Coordinates of C-alpha atoms in Angstrom, one line a residue:
Chain A
M728 CA 0.0 0.0 0.0
A729 CA 2.7 2.4 1.0
A730 CA 4.8 1.6 -2.1
V731 CA 1.8 2.4 -4.3
E732 CA 1.1 5.6 -2.5
S733 CA 4.6 7.0 -3.0
A734 CA 4.5 6.1 -6.7
R735 CA 1.2 7.8 -7.1
P736 CA 1.9 11.4 -6.1
Q737 CA -1.1 12.8 -7.8
A738 CA -3.5 10.7 -5.8
A739 CA -6.5 12.7 -4.8
K740 CA -6.8 12.9 -1.1
L741 CA -4.3 10.8 0.9
R742 CA -5.3 10.5 4.4
W743 CA -2.4 11.0 6.7
G744 CA -3.8 8.4 9.1
E745 CA -3.3 5.7 6.5
L746 CA 0.3 6.5 5.9
E747 CA 2.9 4.3 7.5
E748 CA 4.9 5.8 10.3
D749 CA 8.1 6.2 8.3
D750 CA 6.3 7.7 5.4
A751 CA 5.0 10.6 7.5
G752 CA 7.9 12.8 6.8
D753 CA 8.0 11.9 3.1
L754 CA 5.2 14.1 1.8
D755 CA 6.1 13.5 -1.9
F756 CA 2.6 14.3 -3.1
L757 CA 2.8 17.8 -1.9
L758 CA 4.6 20.5 -3.8
P759 CA 6.4 23.4 -2.3
P760 CA 4.7 26.7 -3.0
R761 CA 5.8 29.0 -5.7
V762 CA 8.4 31.5 -4.7
V763 CA 8.7 34.8 -6.4
E764 CA 11.8 36.9 -5.8
G765 CA 10.6 40.2 -6.9
P766 CA 12.3 42.5 -9.4
D767 CA 15.6 43.7 -7.9
E768 CA 17.4 46.9 -9.0
N769 CA 18.2 45.4 -12.4
G770 CA 14.6 44.4 -12.8
I771 CA 15.4 40.7 -12.6
K772 CA 12.6 38.6 -11.2
K773 CA 13.1 34.9 -10.3
T774 CA 10.1 32.6 -10.0
T775 CA 10.6 29.1 -8.6
E776 CA 7.8 26.7 -8.9
Y777 CA 7.4 23.0 -8.7
R778 CA 5.4 20.6 -10.7
F779 CA 5.2 16.9 -11.6
D780 CA 6.2 15.6 -14.9
E781 CA 4.7 12.6 -16.7
D782 CA 6.7 10.1 -14.7
G783 CA 5.6 11.5 -11.4
N784 CA 9.0 13.1 -10.7
K785 CA 9.1 16.3 -8.9
V786 CA 10.4 19.0 -11.2
K787 CA 11.7 22.4 -10.1
V788 CA 11.2 25.1 -12.6
T789 CA 13.1 28.3 -12.2
T790 CA 12.2 31.1 -14.5
T791 CA 14.3 34.3 -14.6
T792 CA 12.6 37.2 -16.2
R793 CA 13.8 40.8 -16.7
V794 CA 11.1 43.3 -16.0
R795 CA 11.8 46.3 -18.2
K796 CA 9.9 49.6 -18.3
L797 CA 9.2 50.2 -21.9
G798 CA 7.6 53.5 -21.6
K799 CA 4.6 55.4 -20.4
A800 CA 1.2 54.9 -21.9
R801 CA -1.9 56.9 -21.4
V802 CA -4.7 54.5 -20.8
S803 CA -8.3 55.2 -20.3
K804 CA -10.1 54.1 -17.2
K805 CA -11.8 51.2 -19.0
A806 CA -8.5 50.0 -20.4
K807 CA -7.1 50.0 -16.9
E808 CA -9.9 47.9 -15.7
R809 CA -9.5 45.5 -18.6
R810 CA -5.9 45.0 -17.5
N811 CA -7.2 43.3 -14.4
W812 CA -9.6 40.9 -16.2
A813 CA -9.3 37.2 -15.4
K814 CA -7.8 35.0 -18.0
F815 CA -10.2 32.8 -19.9
G816 CA -10.1 30.1 -22.6
D817 CA -6.8 28.5 -23.1
A818 CA -5.0 31.1 -21.1
V819 CA -6.5 30.0 -17.8
H820 CA -3.7 27.5 -17.0
E821 CA -0.9 29.7 -18.2
D822 CA 2.1 28.8 -16.1
V823 CA 5.1 31.1 -15.7
G824 CA 7.3 29.0 -17.9
S825 CA 5.2 29.3 -21.0
R826 CA 7.0 31.0 -23.8
L827 CA 4.1 32.4 -25.6
T828 CA 5.1 36.0 -25.5
M829 CA 8.8 36.9 -25.9
V830 CA 10.6 40.1 -26.7
S831 CA 12.7 39.7 -29.8
T832 CA 16.4 39.3 -29.1
E833 CA 17.2 41.1 -32.3
E834 CA 16.9 44.8 -32.7
I835 CA 14.7 45.3 -35.8
L836 CA 15.0 48.6 -37.6
L837 CA 12.7 50.3 -40.1
E838 CA 15.3 49.9 -42.9
R839 CA 15.2 53.0 -45.1
P840 CA 15.9 52.2 -48.8
R841 CA 19.0 53.9 -50.2
A842 CA 17.9 56.3 -52.9
P843 CA 20.4 58.3 -55.0
G844 CA 20.9 61.7 -53.4
T845 CA 20.1 60.6 -49.9
K846 CA 23.0 60.2 -47.4
E847 CA 24.3 56.6 -47.3
E848 CA 23.7 55.1 -43.9
P849 CA 26.9 54.0 -42.1
S850 CA 27.1 50.3 -42.7
V851 CA 26.5 48.0 -39.8
S852 CA 29.9 46.3 -40.0
E853 CA 32.7 47.8 -38.1
G854 CA 35.1 47.7 -41.0
L855 CA 33.9 51.0 -42.5
G856 CA 33.3 53.5 -39.8
P857 CA 31.6 56.8 -40.6
I858 CA 33.5 58.5 -43.3
Q859 CA 35.8 61.2 -42.0
P860 CA 35.0 64.7 -43.3
G861 CA 37.2 65.6 -46.2
A862 CA 38.1 62.0 -46.9
V863 CA 35.5 61.6 -49.6
L864 CA 38.1 62.3 -52.3
M865 CA 40.4 59.6 -51.2
V866 CA 40.0 56.9 -53.8
C867 CA 42.0 53.7 -53.8
R868 CA 42.7 52.4 -57.3
T869 CA 43.4 48.9 -56.4
C870 CA 40.2 48.1 -54.5
G871 CA 38.1 51.0 -55.7
K872 CA 37.1 52.0 -52.1
K873 CA 36.4 55.6 -51.5
G874 CA 37.3 57.4 -48.4
D875 CA 39.2 54.7 -46.7
H876 CA 42.8 54.7 -47.8
W877 CA 45.0 55.9 -50.6
T878 CA 46.2 53.4 -53.2
S879 CA 49.7 53.1 -51.7
K880 CA 48.1 52.2 -48.4
C881 CA 45.7 49.7 -49.9
P882 CA 45.5 46.6 -47.7
Y883 CA 44.6 44.6 -50.7
K884 CA 47.7 45.5 -52.6
D885 CA 49.0 42.0 -52.9
L886 CA 45.8 40.7 -54.5
A887 CA 45.4 40.2 -58.2
Q888 CA 45.1 43.5 -59.9
P889 CA 43.1 44.5 -62.9
P890 CA 45.5 44.9 -65.8
E891 CA 45.5 48.7 -66.0
T892 CA 46.8 49.0 -62.5
F893 CA 49.7 46.7 -63.0
V894 CA 52.0 49.6 -63.1
E895 CA 50.8 50.7 -59.6
R896 CA 52.0 47.5 -57.9
P897 CA 54.4 48.6 -55.2
S898 CA 56.0 45.2 -55.0
T899 CA 59.3 44.1 -56.4
A900 CA 57.5 43.2 -59.6
D901 CA 57.9 46.7 -60.7
A902 CA 61.5 46.3 -61.6
A903 CA 60.8 43.2 -63.6
S904 CA 57.8 44.5 -65.4
A905 CA 59.2 48.0 -66.0
A906 CA 62.2 46.5 -67.7
P907 CA 60.2 44.9 -70.5
G908 CA 58.0 47.9 -70.8
G909 CA 60.8 50.4 -70.5
A910 CA 63.1 48.7 -72.9
G911 CA 60.7 49.4 -75.7
R912 CA 58.5 47.0 -77.4
S913 CA 61.1 45.9 -79.9
A914 CA 63.5 44.4 -77.3
Y915 CA 63.2 40.7 -76.7
V916 CA 62.1 39.8 -73.3
P917 CA 63.0 36.3 -72.0
P918 CA 59.9 34.5 -70.6
S919 CA 61.3 34.5 -67.1
M920 CA 61.5 38.3 -67.2
R921 CA 58.0 38.9 -68.6
G922 CA 54.9 39.4 -66.6
G923 CA 54.7 35.6 -66.4
G924 CA 57.8 35.5 -64.4
E925 CA 56.3 37.8 -61.9
R926 CA 53.3 35.7 -61.7
T927 CA 55.1 32.6 -60.5
G928 CA 56.9 34.8 -58.1
T929 CA 53.6 35.8 -56.5
E930 CA 52.3 32.4 -56.8
M931 CA 55.1 31.1 -54.8
S932 CA 54.7 33.8 -52.2
R933 CA 51.0 33.1 -52.3
R934 CA 51.5 29.4 -51.6
R935 CA 53.6 30.3 -48.7
N936 CA 50.9 32.6 -47.7
D937 CA 48.4 29.8 -47.8
E938 CA 50.4 28.0 -45.1
N939 CA 49.8 31.1 -43.1
S940 CA 46.1 30.8 -43.7
V941 CA 43.9 31.1 -40.6
R942 CA 40.3 29.8 -40.6
V943 CA 37.8 31.9 -38.6
T944 CA 34.5 30.3 -37.6
N945 CA 31.4 31.3 -35.8
L946 CA 31.1 34.7 -37.5
S947 CA 28.0 36.7 -37.3
E948 CA 25.7 37.0 -40.3
D949 CA 26.7 40.5 -41.4
T950 CA 30.4 40.1 -41.0
R951 CA 32.3 40.9 -44.3
E952 CA 35.9 41.0 -45.5
P953 CA 36.6 44.5 -44.3
D954 CA 35.6 43.5 -40.8
L955 CA 37.9 40.6 -40.6
L956 CA 40.7 42.7 -42.1
E957 CA 40.2 45.4 -39.5
L958 CA 40.3 42.7 -36.8
F959 CA 43.3 40.9 -38.0
R960 CA 45.6 43.6 -39.4
T961 CA 46.7 44.5 -35.9
F962 CA 48.8 41.3 -35.8
G963 CA 50.6 42.1 -39.1
P964 CA 50.2 42.6 -42.8
V965 CA 47.4 40.5 -44.2
S966 CA 47.6 39.4 -47.8
R967 CA 44.1 38.1 -48.3
V968 CA 40.8 37.9 -46.5
Y969 CA 37.8 35.9 -47.6
V970 CA 34.4 35.5 -46.0
A971 CA 32.0 32.8 -47.3
I972 CA 28.8 34.4 -48.4
D973 CA 25.6 32.7 -49.2
Q974 CA 24.6 33.9 -52.6
K975 CA 20.9 33.6 -52.0
T976 CA 20.7 35.7 -48.9
G977 CA 23.9 37.7 -49.0
M978 CA 24.7 36.8 -45.4
S979 CA 27.9 35.4 -44.2
R980 CA 27.9 31.6 -43.9
G981 CA 29.6 32.0 -40.6
F982 CA 33.2 31.3 -41.6
G983 CA 36.1 32.9 -43.4
F984 CA 39.8 32.8 -44.1
V985 CA 42.6 35.3 -43.4
N986 CA 46.0 34.9 -45.0
F987 CA 48.9 36.6 -43.2
V988 CA 52.2 37.5 -44.9
H989 CA 54.2 36.3 -41.9
R990 CA 53.6 33.0 -40.1
E991 CA 54.4 34.5 -36.7
D992 CA 51.6 37.0 -37.1
A993 CA 49.2 34.3 -37.9
E994 CA 50.2 32.4 -34.9
R995 CA 49.8 35.4 -32.6
A996 CA 46.4 36.1 -34.1
I997 CA 45.3 32.6 -33.4
N998 CA 46.4 32.7 -29.9
K999 CA 44.9 36.1 -29.2
L1000 CA 41.6 35.9 -31.1
N1001 CA 40.5 32.3 -30.5
G1002 CA 37.6 32.7 -28.1
Y1003 CA 37.4 36.4 -28.7
G1004 CA 33.9 37.8 -28.5
Y1005 CA 33.0 39.6 -31.7
D1006 CA 29.6 40.9 -32.6
N1007 CA 27.9 38.8 -29.9
L1008 CA 29.5 35.5 -31.0
I1009 CA 32.6 33.8 -29.7
L1010 CA 35.1 33.4 -32.6
R1011 CA 37.0 30.3 -33.3
V1012 CA 40.3 31.0 -34.9
E1013 CA 42.7 28.2 -36.0
W1014 CA 45.0 27.1 -38.7
A1015 CA 43.2 26.5 -42.0
T1016 CA 45.3 23.5 -43.0
P1017 CA 46.5 20.7 -40.7
R1018 CA 49.0 22.5 -38.5
P1019 CA 52.2 23.0 -40.5
N1020 CA 55.4 22.3 -38.5
Chain B
M70 CA 12.7 48.6 -32.0
R71 CA 12.3 45.3 -30.3
P72 CA 9.2 43.5 -31.5
I73 CA 7.3 41.3 -29.1
L74 CA 6.8 37.9 -30.6
M75 CA 3.5 36.1 -29.7
K76 CA 3.3 32.5 -30.7
G77 CA -0.2 31.7 -29.6
H78 CA -1.4 30.2 -32.9
E79 CA -0.3 27.0 -34.4
R80 CA -1.4 27.9 -37.9
P81 CA -1.1 30.9 -40.1
L82 CA -2.6 34.1 -39.0
T83 CA -5.5 35.5 -41.0
F84 CA -6.5 38.8 -39.4
L85 CA -5.6 41.3 -36.6
K86 CA -7.7 43.9 -35.0
Y87 CA -7.1 46.4 -32.2
S88 CA -9.8 47.5 -29.8
R89 CA -10.9 51.1 -30.2
E90 CA -8.8 52.2 -27.2
G91 CA -5.8 50.3 -28.4
D92 CA -5.2 48.2 -25.3
L93 CA -6.4 44.9 -26.7
L94 CA -5.3 43.1 -29.8
F95 CA -7.5 40.3 -31.4
S96 CA -5.9 37.8 -33.6
C97 CA -7.6 35.3 -35.9
A98 CA -5.9 32.3 -37.4
K99 CA -6.6 29.1 -39.3
D100 CA -6.4 27.2 -36.0
H101 CA -10.1 27.8 -35.0
T102 CA -9.3 29.9 -31.9
P103 CA -9.3 33.7 -32.0
T104 CA -7.1 35.1 -29.2
V105 CA -7.0 38.4 -27.4
W106 CA -3.7 39.9 -26.2
F107 CA -2.8 43.0 -24.2
A108 CA -1.5 45.4 -26.8
D109 CA 1.2 46.9 -24.6
D110 CA 3.3 43.9 -23.7
G111 CA 1.8 41.1 -25.7
E112 CA 0.6 39.1 -22.7
R113 CA -2.2 36.8 -23.7
L114 CA -5.5 37.5 -22.0
G115 CA -7.7 34.7 -23.4
T116 CA -9.0 32.6 -26.3
Y117 CA -12.4 32.2 -27.7
R118 CA -13.2 28.5 -28.1
G119 CA -16.0 27.3 -30.2
H120 CA -15.3 27.5 -33.9
N121 CA -14.7 24.4 -35.9
G122 CA -12.9 25.9 -38.8
A123 CA -10.4 28.5 -39.8
V124 CA -11.4 32.0 -38.5
W125 CA -11.0 34.5 -41.3
C126 CA -12.0 37.8 -39.8
C127 CA -13.1 39.5 -36.7
D128 CA -14.3 42.8 -35.4
V129 CA -14.7 44.3 -32.0
S130 CA -17.3 46.8 -30.8
R131 CA -16.3 50.3 -29.9
D132 CA -16.8 49.6 -26.2
S133 CA -14.8 46.4 -26.4
T134 CA -17.5 44.3 -25.0
R135 CA -18.6 42.3 -28.1
L136 CA -16.5 40.4 -30.6
V137 CA -17.8 39.0 -33.8
T138 CA -15.8 36.4 -35.8
G139 CA -16.4 34.8 -39.2
S140 CA -15.2 31.3 -39.8
A141 CA -14.9 28.7 -42.5
D142 CA -17.2 26.5 -40.4
Q143 CA -20.1 28.4 -42.0
S144 CA -20.9 30.4 -38.9
V145 CA -20.4 33.8 -37.5
K146 CA -20.2 34.0 -33.7
L147 CA -20.9 36.8 -31.3
W148 CA -18.8 36.6 -28.1
D149 CA -18.5 38.4 -24.9
V150 CA -15.0 39.9 -25.0
Q151 CA -14.3 39.7 -21.3
T152 CA -15.3 36.1 -20.5
G153 CA -15.0 34.4 -23.9
T154 CA -18.5 33.0 -23.8
Q155 CA -20.4 32.6 -27.0
L156 CA -23.5 34.9 -27.1
Y157 CA -24.9 33.9 -30.4
T158 CA -24.2 32.0 -33.6
F159 CA -25.3 32.9 -37.1
N160 CA -25.3 29.9 -39.4
F161 CA -24.9 30.0 -43.1
N162 CA -24.7 27.7 -46.1
S163 CA -21.2 28.5 -46.9
P164 CA -18.0 29.7 -45.2
A165 CA -18.2 33.2 -43.7
R166 CA -15.3 35.3 -44.8
S167 CA -15.5 38.9 -43.6
V168 CA -17.3 40.7 -40.7
D169 CA -17.5 44.3 -39.8
F170 CA -19.4 46.2 -37.2
S171 CA -21.2 49.4 -38.3
V172 CA -20.6 52.7 -36.5
G173 CA -22.7 52.3 -33.4
D174 CA -22.3 48.5 -33.4
K175 CA -25.9 47.9 -34.2
L176 CA -25.4 46.2 -37.5
V177 CA -22.8 43.8 -38.8
V178 CA -22.0 43.1 -42.5
I179 CA -21.0 39.5 -43.2
T180 CA -19.8 38.0 -46.5
T181 CA -20.1 34.4 -47.4
D182 CA -18.1 32.5 -50.0
P183 CA -19.5 30.9 -53.1
F184 CA -19.9 27.3 -52.2
M185 CA -21.7 24.3 -53.6
G186 CA -23.6 26.2 -56.1
N187 CA -24.5 29.1 -53.8
P188 CA -23.2 32.4 -55.0
S189 CA -21.3 34.7 -52.7
T190 CA -23.5 37.0 -50.6
I191 CA -23.2 40.1 -48.5
Q192 CA -25.6 40.0 -45.5
V193 CA -26.4 42.6 -42.9
K194 CA -27.5 41.4 -39.5
R195 CA -28.9 43.4 -36.6
I196 CA -27.1 43.1 -33.3
A197 CA -29.3 43.4 -30.3
R198 CA -28.0 45.1 -27.2
D199 CA -29.2 42.2 -25.1
P200 CA -28.0 38.9 -26.4
A201 CA -31.3 37.3 -25.4
D202 CA -33.1 39.3 -28.0
Q203 CA -30.7 38.3 -30.8
T204 CA -32.2 36.9 -33.9
S205 CA -30.8 35.6 -37.1
D206 CA -32.7 37.7 -39.5
S207 CA -30.9 39.5 -42.2
V208 CA -31.7 43.1 -42.6
L209 CA -30.3 43.0 -46.1
T210 CA -28.9 40.4 -48.4
I211 CA -27.0 41.1 -51.6
K212 CA -26.3 38.2 -53.9
G213 CA -24.0 37.8 -56.6
P214 CA -20.7 39.4 -57.3
Q215 CA -18.6 36.8 -59.1
G216 CA -16.1 35.0 -57.1
R217 CA -15.2 35.2 -53.4
I218 CA -15.7 38.5 -51.6
N219 CA -12.6 38.8 -49.5
R220 CA -13.7 41.9 -47.5
A221 CA -16.8 44.0 -47.1
V222 CA -16.8 47.0 -44.8
W223 CA -19.2 49.8 -43.9
G224 CA -18.7 53.1 -45.8
P225 CA -18.9 56.5 -44.2
L226 CA -21.9 57.1 -41.9
N227 CA -23.1 53.5 -42.6
K228 CA -24.7 54.7 -45.8
T229 CA -22.8 52.3 -48.0
I230 CA -21.1 49.0 -48.0
I231 CA -17.8 48.6 -49.8
S232 CA -16.8 45.2 -51.1
A233 CA -13.8 43.8 -52.8
G234 CA -12.8 40.3 -53.8
E235 CA -11.5 37.8 -56.2
D236 CA -12.9 39.5 -59.3
S237 CA -10.7 42.5 -58.5
I238 CA -13.5 44.9 -58.7
I239 CA -14.4 47.2 -55.8
R240 CA -18.1 47.8 -55.5
I241 CA -20.1 50.3 -53.4
W242 CA -23.6 49.3 -52.5
D243 CA -26.4 51.2 -50.9
A244 CA -26.7 50.0 -47.3
E245 CA -30.5 50.3 -47.2
T246 CA -31.6 49.1 -50.6
G247 CA -28.7 46.9 -51.7
N248 CA -28.4 48.6 -55.0
L249 CA -25.0 48.8 -56.7
L250 CA -23.9 52.4 -56.6
K251 CA -20.4 52.3 -58.1
E252 CA -17.8 49.9 -59.2
T253 CA -14.2 50.3 -60.4
D254 CA -13.3 49.6 -64.0
K255 CA -10.8 47.0 -65.1
E256 CA -8.2 49.4 -66.4
S257 CA -7.6 51.6 -63.4
G258 CA -8.5 49.1 -60.8
H259 CA -6.6 46.0 -59.7
Q260 CA -5.8 43.3 -62.2
K261 CA -5.9 40.3 -59.8
T262 CA -7.7 39.2 -56.7
I263 CA -8.0 41.9 -54.0
S264 CA -6.9 40.2 -50.8
S265 CA -7.3 43.0 -48.3
L266 CA -9.0 46.3 -47.6
C267 CA -8.5 48.8 -44.8
M268 CA -10.5 52.0 -44.1
S269 CA -8.9 55.1 -42.9
A270 CA -9.7 56.2 -39.4
D271 CA -12.3 58.7 -40.6
K272 CA -13.5 56.4 -43.4
S273 CA -12.9 59.0 -46.1
H274 CA -10.5 56.9 -48.0
F275 CA -9.5 53.2 -48.0
L276 CA -6.6 51.1 -49.2
T277 CA -6.8 47.8 -51.0
G278 CA -4.1 45.3 -51.6
S279 CA -4.0 42.9 -54.4
A280 CA -2.2 39.9 -55.8
D281 CA -1.2 42.1 -58.7
K282 CA 1.7 43.3 -56.5
S283 CA 0.2 46.7 -55.8
A284 CA -1.9 48.5 -53.3
K285 CA -4.3 51.3 -54.2
L286 CA -5.8 54.2 -52.2
W287 CA -9.4 55.1 -53.1
D288 CA -11.9 57.8 -52.1
S289 CA -14.8 56.2 -50.2
R290 CA -17.5 58.4 -51.7
S291 CA -16.5 58.8 -55.3
L292 CA -14.4 55.6 -55.7
T293 CA -11.7 57.6 -57.5
L294 CA -8.2 56.2 -57.5
L295 CA -6.0 58.4 -55.4
K296 CA -2.7 56.7 -55.1
T297 CA -0.9 53.5 -56.1
Y298 CA 1.9 51.8 -54.2
Q299 CA 4.1 49.3 -56.0
M300 CA 5.4 46.2 -54.3
D301 CA 7.6 43.4 -55.6
R302 CA 5.4 40.7 -54.3
P303 CA 1.6 39.9 -54.1
V304 CA 0.0 41.9 -51.3
N305 CA -1.8 40.1 -48.6
A306 CA -2.4 42.7 -46.0
V307 CA -2.6 46.5 -45.8
A308 CA -3.1 49.1 -43.1
I309 CA -3.3 52.9 -42.9
S310 CA -1.7 54.7 -40.0
P311 CA -4.2 56.7 -38.0
L312 CA -1.5 59.2 -36.9
L313 CA 0.9 59.9 -39.7
D314 CA 0.7 59.8 -43.5
H315 CA 2.0 56.3 -43.8
V316 CA 0.6 53.1 -45.1
V317 CA 2.0 49.7 -44.4
I318 CA 1.7 46.8 -46.9
G319 CA 2.6 43.2 -46.3
G320 CA 2.9 40.5 -48.8
G321 CA 3.6 37.0 -49.7
Q322 CA 5.5 35.3 -52.3
E323 CA 4.9 34.2 -55.8
A324 CA 4.3 30.5 -55.9
V325 CA 7.1 30.2 -58.4
N326 CA 9.6 31.4 -55.9
V327 CA 8.7 29.2 -53.0
T328 CA 11.4 26.7 -53.4
M329 CA 14.1 29.3 -53.9
T330 CA 13.6 31.4 -50.9
D331 CA 15.5 30.9 -47.7
R332 CA 13.0 30.4 -45.0
R333 CA 15.4 30.6 -42.2
A334 CA 16.3 34.2 -42.9
G335 CA 13.3 36.0 -41.5
K336 CA 13.1 38.0 -44.7
F337 CA 9.5 38.7 -45.1
E338 CA 8.9 42.4 -44.4
A339 CA 6.2 44.8 -43.9
K340 CA 6.8 47.8 -46.2
F341 CA 6.0 51.3 -45.1
Y342 CA 5.1 53.9 -47.8
H343 CA 4.4 57.5 -47.6
K344 CA 0.6 57.8 -48.2
I345 CA 0.8 60.9 -50.3
L346 CA 4.2 60.8 -51.9
Q347 CA 3.9 57.0 -52.7
D348 CA 7.6 56.6 -51.9
E349 CA 8.9 53.7 -49.9
I350 CA 9.9 54.7 -46.4
G351 CA 11.3 51.4 -45.4
G352 CA 10.7 47.9 -44.4
V353 CA 10.4 46.0 -41.1
K354 CA 11.8 42.5 -41.5
G355 CA 11.4 39.5 -39.3
H356 CA 8.6 37.2 -40.3
F357 CA 9.5 33.7 -41.5
G358 CA 6.6 33.5 -43.8
P359 CA 4.4 35.7 -45.8
I360 CA 2.6 38.4 -43.9
N361 CA -1.1 37.8 -43.8
A362 CA -2.4 40.5 -41.4
L363 CA -1.4 44.0 -40.5
A364 CA -3.0 46.4 -38.0
F365 CA -2.1 49.8 -36.6
N366 CA -2.9 50.6 -33.0
P367 CA -5.5 53.4 -33.1
D368 CA -3.0 55.7 -31.4
G369 CA -0.6 55.2 -34.3
R370 CA 2.3 54.5 -31.9
S371 CA 2.6 50.8 -32.6
F372 CA 1.6 48.2 -35.1
S373 CA 1.4 44.5 -35.3
S374 CA 1.8 41.9 -38.1
G375 CA 0.7 38.4 -38.4
G376 CA 2.3 35.9 -40.6
E377 CA 2.0 32.5 -42.2
D378 CA 4.5 31.4 -39.6
G379 CA 1.9 31.7 -36.9
Y380 CA 3.6 34.5 -35.1
V381 CA 2.2 37.9 -34.2
R382 CA 4.9 40.5 -34.0
L383 CA 4.0 43.6 -32.0
H384 CA 6.2 46.6 -32.8
H385 CA 6.3 49.8 -30.7
F386 CA 7.8 52.5 -32.8
D387 CA 11.1 54.2 -31.9
P388 CA 11.0 58.0 -31.4
E389 CA 12.9 58.3 -34.7
Y390 CA 9.8 57.0 -36.6
F391 CA 7.8 60.0 -35.7
S392 CA 10.4 62.4 -37.2
I393 CA 11.0 60.7 -40.5
R394 CA 11.4 63.2 -43.3
M395 CA 11.0 62.3 -46.9

């Protein structure tokens, strides 16, 4: 009898006289009352209530809510009365843990469309801050960005250039390419000295760069190349950044690659930025290829 | 702004309506159970149990004591707002689609779908002050526009009834005799089914949204076309701001595009347009499915949207909204 009783906590009215002596202290069928710790100075309210789940186990449910004052509203007297109406229909048994009404975790804005002639909104990413006054005329010819940097300071200078800007390349390629150009079109240029020679040179340097490739995961949706660049360039010169973008939605797929020029910089970046909180997500930063010795 | 998400419905939303004082929000969905929420923080107050089919439309009396709902179970029910009890049921031969209280809440205009050979009808019923006196008699019955009538509302001063539906023609009927007074012509009007209609606060003009990807603003008395707002998707819901010169339009998706859209992205947006300049002001994203219902709070300081995803999103505008300049 006693065994049945303790396994049937939801039994209607158990008479304490029928309980065995040693069960008297074991009032499993009773639930502790709900405890509400009222809103403290941060507005945090904790409600602890108990209930039984399907298997008859006692379950403690702690709900932490933040009570926030949204603003003042002018309500009519009738509206104020309606506030105190009793719940009806399916809302009668609403327990504290029900997640029917939630405040969105995201901030949603009324996104204005960009029309020609209106001021461009500062982009959400941290890469491009608000444009400095007087910087509008600063145009970089390699990446085409306005207002961020001059051509000579372009962070993308090692990337493949459109043919017209070949001359601008401030790498050692200039000497090699200037020679064939400067020597006049009639002079014979051996293949190694032509533009092709330069290409293998960069390819080799690129390949070495790929061993300095760092994979960054758990990026937020609106992270783009400039953001990663901004974040990683403090460790050293960066030759390439790439963020995987979903073509359909235009959002980042959550991961990207950063190629450093120097391996030591890459190593420092990994050590420093792995686990770094960036735009509400914890970054994961590691070597892209199996760790090269 | 931080919208408040209310997931009380298991099925797509069909209609949203604020009480006159803006403190209650009524939501109807395909899940048979209209729900009432507090419009300030989104807390659920109660549900109205009794319908056996999708609830297409609802309206609340000015004193927020009576709720009328129209449902696919071929009935229109009258409820007591506070307790959720059914006061009366009007039965029909076909699904009821749209309901609207007249000014003064003494009459209600109901539309029924074409069904099993019965043509679509617009019916006017009298609402008695005391539920015990309520009868089912129709004061007026208008039969016959082709196709489903998606929405029928009272015109200014209860003199007319304005209806719009699948045949994409808006008609104005005399409320006493049932005669057709005006209708739009095919060229200037919508080209495809009209899905939604919203009267302005003073009933002098109204906005219709159509599957032809546009919404049009009309004068209620002369039925002249005032403005057109172009969308890039079929329009499912429209609303006019009672406070500023804004309209908000919510849409769906072309059937062709369904497989190609990313559902996870929360990309369906309610678009705000300037009512007079017809320019787009902006969009509010967030729904995971087409938007089926939009409503402005009568004080114009908040609005809510209901989607195919079953969520109601309640938005209180930021102060910047009120100082938007075009």
